[in-house]
Amino acid sequence: MIVAGFLTLLFLLLFLGLPIAFGMGLVGTLGFMTLTSTDAGLAMVGQVVYDTTLSYQLSILPLFILMGNFISHARMSDDLYQAANAFLGHRNGGLAMATIAASGGFSAVCGSSLATVSTMSKVAIPQMRRFGYSDGLAAGSVAAGGTVGILIPPSVVLILYGILTENNIGALFAAGLIPGILGLILYVGAVRIIVFRNPNAGPKGDRCSWRERLHALSKVWVLLMLFIIVLGGIYGGVFTSTEAAGIGAFGAFVIALLRRALTPKLLLATLLDSARTTAMLLMVLVGAILFGNFINMAQFPQQLSGFISAIELNAFEVILVITLIYLVIGCVLESMSMLLLTVPIFYPVIISAGIDPIWFGIYTVIVIEISLITPPIGLNVFVLKATVPDISLPTIFKGLLPFIGADIVRLALLIAFPSLALFLANLFY
């Protein structure tokens, strides 16, 4: 009952507009004090802040954020889109497929779904409109495409999950690769179904020659090499995930310099933006740990596990229940709030049910991807709406329905075949 009361207070504070970091930190601290004492609660806050800010593992976060910001300022989104369009633009729905492919590549490197949607909407939607694409398909492919990279490493959400649960971040990166690529394939399949039913929604473009395709690829090969070096080094055991983040950030800095995209003023702005983003995520992480400590002190996960054992739910049924909970709260909470609020509660439950924690991390991120594009609160949708205000919200959400269906299919495949996530993780780790 204590946990239920403080959870109600937390949701009330969030709906009133209190930032998630302060909401979880305040409720977690007050709840911990209620169960112990004021002195114990204050001591816990100091220890959590000290341990979190001095965590070596956490240094991976600002480095990958810096890497993404350098890539964004290097104006690689246009070149990625042109390269994908050179190979796919001559097909029905080809520009939408190119948008999804380019969004997947860009968001995988920059690490931000919202930044990808904001960037690709300016690059892709004017092109699709020029070729007569429907607004629903154009907006849906951009909003959905931005979610793909959240799973393909390096993923900020997977990093936060790894830090929260103390799982190997490299193993999480390996586990996310196949489901991430599967998501790209299913999204392309969704586009094919849309244009099969209505060819006018995505007319064919001009076919590019192989010379033009190779020329388009020549503009992005440096980025592809950086991606291969970072991931190949992690999987090959050449360097750790933190070292890979440093190499990636330096490589992205060199790329931005070679493309003459950085001025001293822009470099300072990039560093300050990376510092602000890191500070924000650090505060959110501290709040999540404080909230998790309260939840654990109240033994709520243990009681939940005991209840599940009492009604004799197997691992598959536990995942189905958690999936339904995620799909419901995903309609009212944004992705980071979902991750940080639910992982401290569900993680002990899935461990006691014998569910692999690496697999659960991938599953959680996929559900969060769905929450980014589902009504009434899909952050990708509102970012897109702010960038292209003349496309209505009903049009965007209607255009997203086939992509949401594709995500549900991927989620079902992951539940039915856990090796989709665990094969590479077991192979390398």
PDB file of N, CA, C and O in Angstrom, residues 182-219:
ATOM      1  N   LEU A 182      16.161  -6.593 -38.313  1.00  0.00           N
ATOM      2  CA  LEU A 182      14.832  -7.154 -38.585  1.00  0.00           C
ATOM      3  C   LEU A 182      13.777  -6.057 -38.605  1.00  0.00           C
ATOM      4  O   LEU A 182      12.857  -6.080 -39.442  1.00  0.00           O
ATOM      5  N   GLY A 183      13.914  -5.071 -37.722  1.00  0.00           N
ATOM      6  CA  GLY A 183      12.981  -3.953 -37.716  1.00  0.00           C
ATOM      7  C   GLY A 183      13.029  -3.176 -39.017  1.00  0.00           C
ATOM      8  O   GLY A 183      11.981  -2.785 -39.562  1.00  0.00           O
ATOM      9  N   LEU A 184      14.237  -2.935 -39.537  1.00  0.00           N
ATOM     10  CA  LEU A 184      14.370  -2.261 -40.830  1.00  0.00           C
ATOM     11  C   LEU A 184      13.663  -3.039 -41.928  1.00  0.00           C
ATOM     12  O   LEU A 184      12.939  -2.472 -42.755  1.00  0.00           O
ATOM     13  N   ILE A 185      13.871  -4.359 -41.951  1.00  0.00           N
ATOM     14  CA  ILE A 185      13.267  -5.201 -42.989  1.00  0.00           C
ATOM     15  C   ILE A 185      11.741  -5.165 -42.893  1.00  0.00           C
ATOM     16  O   ILE A 185      11.036  -5.049 -43.912  1.00  0.00           O
ATOM     17  N   LEU A 186      11.212  -5.266 -41.689  1.00  0.00           N
ATOM     18  CA  LEU A 186       9.757  -5.262 -41.521  1.00  0.00           C
ATOM     19  C   LEU A 186       9.157  -3.910 -41.874  1.00  0.00           C
ATOM     20  O   LEU A 186       8.051  -3.835 -42.427  1.00  0.00           O
ATOM     21  N   TYR A 187       9.866  -2.821 -41.578  1.00  0.00           N
ATOM     22  CA  TYR A 187       9.376  -1.494 -41.961  1.00  0.00           C
ATOM     23  C   TYR A 187       9.341  -1.345 -43.485  1.00  0.00           C
ATOM     24  O   TYR A 187       8.390  -0.780 -44.044  1.00  0.00           O
ATOM     25  N   VAL A 188      10.379  -1.846 -44.153  1.00  0.00           N
ATOM     26  CA  VAL A 188      10.375  -1.828 -45.623  1.00  0.00           C
ATOM     27  C   VAL A 188       9.219  -2.673 -46.146  1.00  0.00           C
ATOM     28  O   VAL A 188       8.534  -2.293 -47.112  1.00  0.00           O
ATOM     29  N   GLY A 189       8.959  -3.803 -45.494  1.00  0.00           N
ATOM     30  CA  GLY A 189       7.810  -4.631 -45.871  1.00  0.00           C
ATOM     31  C   GLY A 189       6.496  -3.898 -45.686  1.00  0.00           C
ATOM     32  O   GLY A 189       5.575  -4.037 -46.506  1.00  0.00           O
ATOM     33  N   ALA A 190       6.393  -3.089 -44.624  1.00  0.00           N
ATOM     34  CA  ALA A 190       5.179  -2.311 -44.397  1.00  0.00           C
ATOM     35  C   ALA A 190       4.962  -1.304 -45.527  1.00  0.00           C
ATOM     36  O   ALA A 190       3.830  -1.098 -45.993  1.00  0.00           O
ATOM     37  N   VAL A 191       6.065  -0.688 -45.992  1.00  0.00           N
ATOM     38  CA  VAL A 191       5.955   0.247 -47.121  1.00  0.00           C
ATOM     39  C   VAL A 191       5.479  -0.478 -48.370  1.00  0.00           C
ATOM     40  O   VAL A 191       4.615   0.017 -49.117  1.00  0.00           O
ATOM     41  N   ARG A 192       6.025  -1.669 -48.611  1.00  0.00           N
ATOM     42  CA  ARG A 192       5.624  -2.450 -49.789  1.00  0.00           C
ATOM     43  C   ARG A 192       4.126  -2.789 -49.743  1.00  0.00           C
ATOM     44  O   ARG A 192       3.440  -2.751 -50.768  1.00  0.00           O
ATOM     45  N   ILE A 193       3.624  -3.106 -48.565  1.00  0.00           N
ATOM     46  CA  ILE A 193       2.195  -3.420 -48.434  1.00  0.00           C
ATOM     47  C   ILE A 193       1.357  -2.175 -48.722  1.00  0.00           C
ATOM     48  O   ILE A 193       0.323  -2.236 -49.401  1.00  0.00           O
ATOM     49  N   ILE A 194       1.799  -1.018 -48.215  1.00  0.00           N
ATOM     50  CA  ILE A 194       1.060   0.238 -48.430  1.00  0.00           C
ATOM     51  C   ILE A 194       0.960   0.549 -49.916  1.00  0.00           C
ATOM     52  O   ILE A 194      -0.121   0.865 -50.437  1.00  0.00           O
ATOM     53  N   VAL A 195       2.101   0.473 -50.625  1.00  0.00           N
ATOM     54  CA  VAL A 195       2.086   0.838 -52.048  1.00  0.00           C
ATOM     55  C   VAL A 195       1.462  -0.261 -52.904  1.00  0.00           C
ATOM     56  O   VAL A 195       0.992   0.005 -54.024  1.00  0.00           O
ATOM     57  N   PHE A 196       1.431  -1.495 -52.409  1.00  0.00           N
ATOM     58  CA  PHE A 196       0.721  -2.558 -53.136  1.00  0.00           C
ATOM     59  C   PHE A 196      -0.783  -2.281 -53.123  1.00  0.00           C
ATOM     60  O   PHE A 196      -1.471  -2.469 -54.138  1.00  0.00           O
ATOM     61  N   ARG A 197      -1.280  -1.832 -51.969  1.00  0.00           N
ATOM     62  CA  ARG A 197      -2.702  -1.520 -51.853  1.00  0.00           C
ATOM     63  C   ARG A 197      -3.058  -0.220 -52.570  1.00  0.00           C
ATOM     64  O   ARG A 197      -4.160  -0.077 -53.097  1.00  0.00           O
ATOM     65  N   ASN A 198      -2.118   0.734 -52.578  1.00  0.00           N
ATOM     66  CA  ASN A 198      -2.373   2.023 -53.216  1.00  0.00           C
ATOM     67  C   ASN A 198      -1.084   2.521 -53.871  1.00  0.00           C
ATOM     68  O   ASN A 198      -0.302   3.244 -53.245  1.00  0.00           O
ATOM     69  N   PRO A 199      -0.832   2.133 -55.132  1.00  0.00           N
ATOM     70  CA  PRO A 199       0.413   2.537 -55.800  1.00  0.00           C
ATOM     71  C   PRO A 199       0.602   4.047 -55.869  1.00  0.00           C
ATOM     72  O   PRO A 199       1.744   4.529 -55.911  1.00  0.00           O
ATOM     73  N   ASN A 200      -0.489   4.816 -55.855  1.00  0.00           N
ATOM     74  CA  ASN A 200      -0.363   6.273 -55.934  1.00  0.00           C
ATOM     75  C   ASN A 200       0.199   6.895 -54.649  1.00  0.00           C
ATOM     76  O   ASN A 200       0.597   8.058 -54.645  1.00  0.00           O
ATOM     77  N   ALA A 201       0.196   6.104 -53.550  1.00  0.00           N
ATOM     78  CA  ALA A 201       0.731   6.639 -52.295  1.00  0.00           C
ATOM     79  C   ALA A 201       2.238   6.824 -52.364  1.00  0.00           C
ATOM     80  O   ALA A 201       2.800   7.667 -51.653  1.00  0.00           O
ATOM     81  N   GLY A 202       2.907   6.027 -53.227  1.00  0.00           N
ATOM     82  CA  GLY A 202       4.360   6.127 -53.342  1.00  0.00           C
ATOM     83  C   GLY A 202       4.816   5.852 -54.757  1.00  0.00           C
ATOM     84  O   GLY A 202       5.299   4.761 -55.062  1.00  0.00           O
ATOM     85  N   PRO A 203       4.679   6.819 -55.673  1.00  0.00           N
ATOM     86  CA  PRO A 203       5.058   6.594 -57.081  1.00  0.00           C
ATOM     87  C   PRO A 203       6.549   6.287 -57.244  1.00  0.00           C
ATOM     88  O   PRO A 203       7.371   6.659 -56.403  1.00  0.00           O
ATOM     89  N   LYS A 204       6.880   5.633 -58.344  1.00  0.00           N
ATOM     90  CA  LYS A 204       8.269   5.318 -58.645  1.00  0.00           C
ATOM     91  C   LYS A 204       9.048   6.585 -58.977  1.00  0.00           C
ATOM     92  O   LYS A 204       8.510   7.534 -59.539  1.00  0.00           O
ATOM     93  N   GLY A 205      10.338   6.573 -58.646  1.00  0.00           N
ATOM     94  CA  GLY A 205      11.233   7.651 -59.027  1.00  0.00           C
ATOM     95  C   GLY A 205      12.131   7.213 -60.177  1.00  0.00           C
ATOM     96  O   GLY A 205      11.934   6.157 -60.787  1.00  0.00           O
ATOM     97  N   ASP A 206      13.117   8.001 -60.485  1.00  0.00           N
ATOM     98  CA  ASP A 206      14.053   7.679 -61.563  1.00  0.00           C
ATOM     99  C   ASP A 206      15.067   6.632 -61.089  1.00  0.00           C
ATOM    100  O   ASP A 206      15.510   6.657 -59.939  1.00  0.00           O
ATOM    101  N   ARG A 207      15.437   5.726 -62.005  1.00  0.00           N
ATOM    102  CA  ARG A 207      16.453   4.719 -61.689  1.00  0.00           C
ATOM    103  C   ARG A 207      17.844   5.328 -61.849  1.00  0.00           C
ATOM    104  O   ARG A 207      18.141   5.977 -62.860  1.00  0.00           O
ATOM    105  N   CYS A 208      18.695   5.132 -60.850  1.00  0.00           N
ATOM    106  CA  CYS A 208      20.062   5.642 -60.894  1.00  0.00           C
ATOM    107  C   CYS A 208      20.990   4.604 -61.531  1.00  0.00           C
ATOM    108  O   CYS A 208      20.805   3.388 -61.350  1.00  0.00           O
ATOM    109  N   SER A 209      21.975   5.089 -62.266  1.00  0.00           N
ATOM    110  CA  SER A 209      22.972   4.184 -62.835  1.00  0.00           C
ATOM    111  C   SER A 209      23.918   3.719 -61.741  1.00  0.00           C
ATOM    112  O   SER A 209      23.979   4.295 -60.646  1.00  0.00           O
ATOM    113  N   TRP A 210      24.709   2.668 -62.028  1.00  0.00           N
ATOM    114  CA  TRP A 210      25.656   2.173 -61.039  1.00  0.00           C
ATOM    115  C   TRP A 210      26.735   3.208 -60.745  1.00  0.00           C
ATOM    116  O   TRP A 210      27.260   3.270 -59.642  1.00  0.00           O
ATOM    117  N   ARG A 211      27.067   4.019 -61.726  1.00  0.00           N
ATOM    118  CA  ARG A 211      28.046   5.080 -61.472  1.00  0.00           C
ATOM    119  C   ARG A 211      27.497   6.064 -60.439  1.00  0.00           C
ATOM    120  O   ARG A 211      28.224   6.501 -59.530  1.00  0.00           O
ATOM    121  N   GLU A 212      26.219   6.417 -60.583  1.00  0.00           N
ATOM    122  CA  GLU A 212      25.607   7.338 -59.624  1.00  0.00           C
ATOM    123  C   GLU A 212      25.494   6.705 -58.238  1.00  0.00           C
ATOM    124  O   GLU A 212      25.680   7.372 -57.210  1.00  0.00           O
ATOM    125  N   ARG A 213      25.200   5.397 -58.209  1.00  0.00           N
ATOM    126  CA  ARG A 213      25.104   4.712 -56.920  1.00  0.00           C
ATOM    127  C   ARG A 213      26.457   4.667 -56.210  1.00  0.00           C
ATOM    128  O   ARG A 213      26.547   4.912 -54.997  1.00  0.00           O
ATOM    129  N   LEU A 214      27.502   4.348 -56.948  1.00  0.00           N
ATOM    130  CA  LEU A 214      28.836   4.301 -56.356  1.00  0.00           C
ATOM    131  C   LEU A 214      29.286   5.688 -55.894  1.00  0.00           C
ATOM    132  O   LEU A 214      29.958   5.828 -54.863  1.00  0.00           O
ATOM    133  N   HIS A 215      28.901   6.701 -56.654  1.00  0.00           N
ATOM    134  CA  HIS A 215      29.231   8.074 -56.253  1.00  0.00           C
ATOM    135  C   HIS A 215      28.524   8.437 -54.948  1.00  0.00           C
ATOM    136  O   HIS A 215      29.116   9.088 -54.062  1.00  0.00           O
ATOM    137  N   ALA A 216      27.257   8.020 -54.831  1.00  0.00           N
ATOM    138  CA  ALA A 216      26.517   8.299 -53.592  1.00  0.00           C
ATOM    139  C   ALA A 216      27.141   7.555 -52.411  1.00  0.00           C
ATOM    140  O   ALA A 216      27.257   8.105 -51.308  1.00  0.00           O
ATOM    141  N   LEU A 217      27.569   6.306 -52.636  1.00  0.00           N
ATOM    142  CA  LEU A 217      28.213   5.538 -51.568  1.00  0.00           C
ATOM    143  C   LEU A 217      29.539   6.146 -51.152  1.00  0.00           C
ATOM    144  O   LEU A 217      29.927   6.068 -49.980  1.00  0.00           O
ATOM    145  N   SER A 218      30.247   6.756 -52.092  1.00  0.00           N
ATOM    146  CA  SER A 218      31.559   7.333 -51.782  1.00  0.00           C
ATOM    147  C   SER A 218      31.469   8.452 -50.750  1.00  0.00           C
ATOM    148  O   SER A 218      32.455   8.773 -50.086  1.00  0.00           O
ATOM    149  N   LYS A 219      30.273   9.049 -50.610  1.00  0.00           N
ATOM    150  CA  LYS A 219      30.110  10.143 -49.655  1.00  0.00           C
ATOM    151  C   LYS A 219      29.865   9.666 -48.225  1.00  0.00           C
ATOM    152  O   LYS A 219      29.966  10.459 -47.287  1.00  0.00           O
TER     153      LYS A 219
END
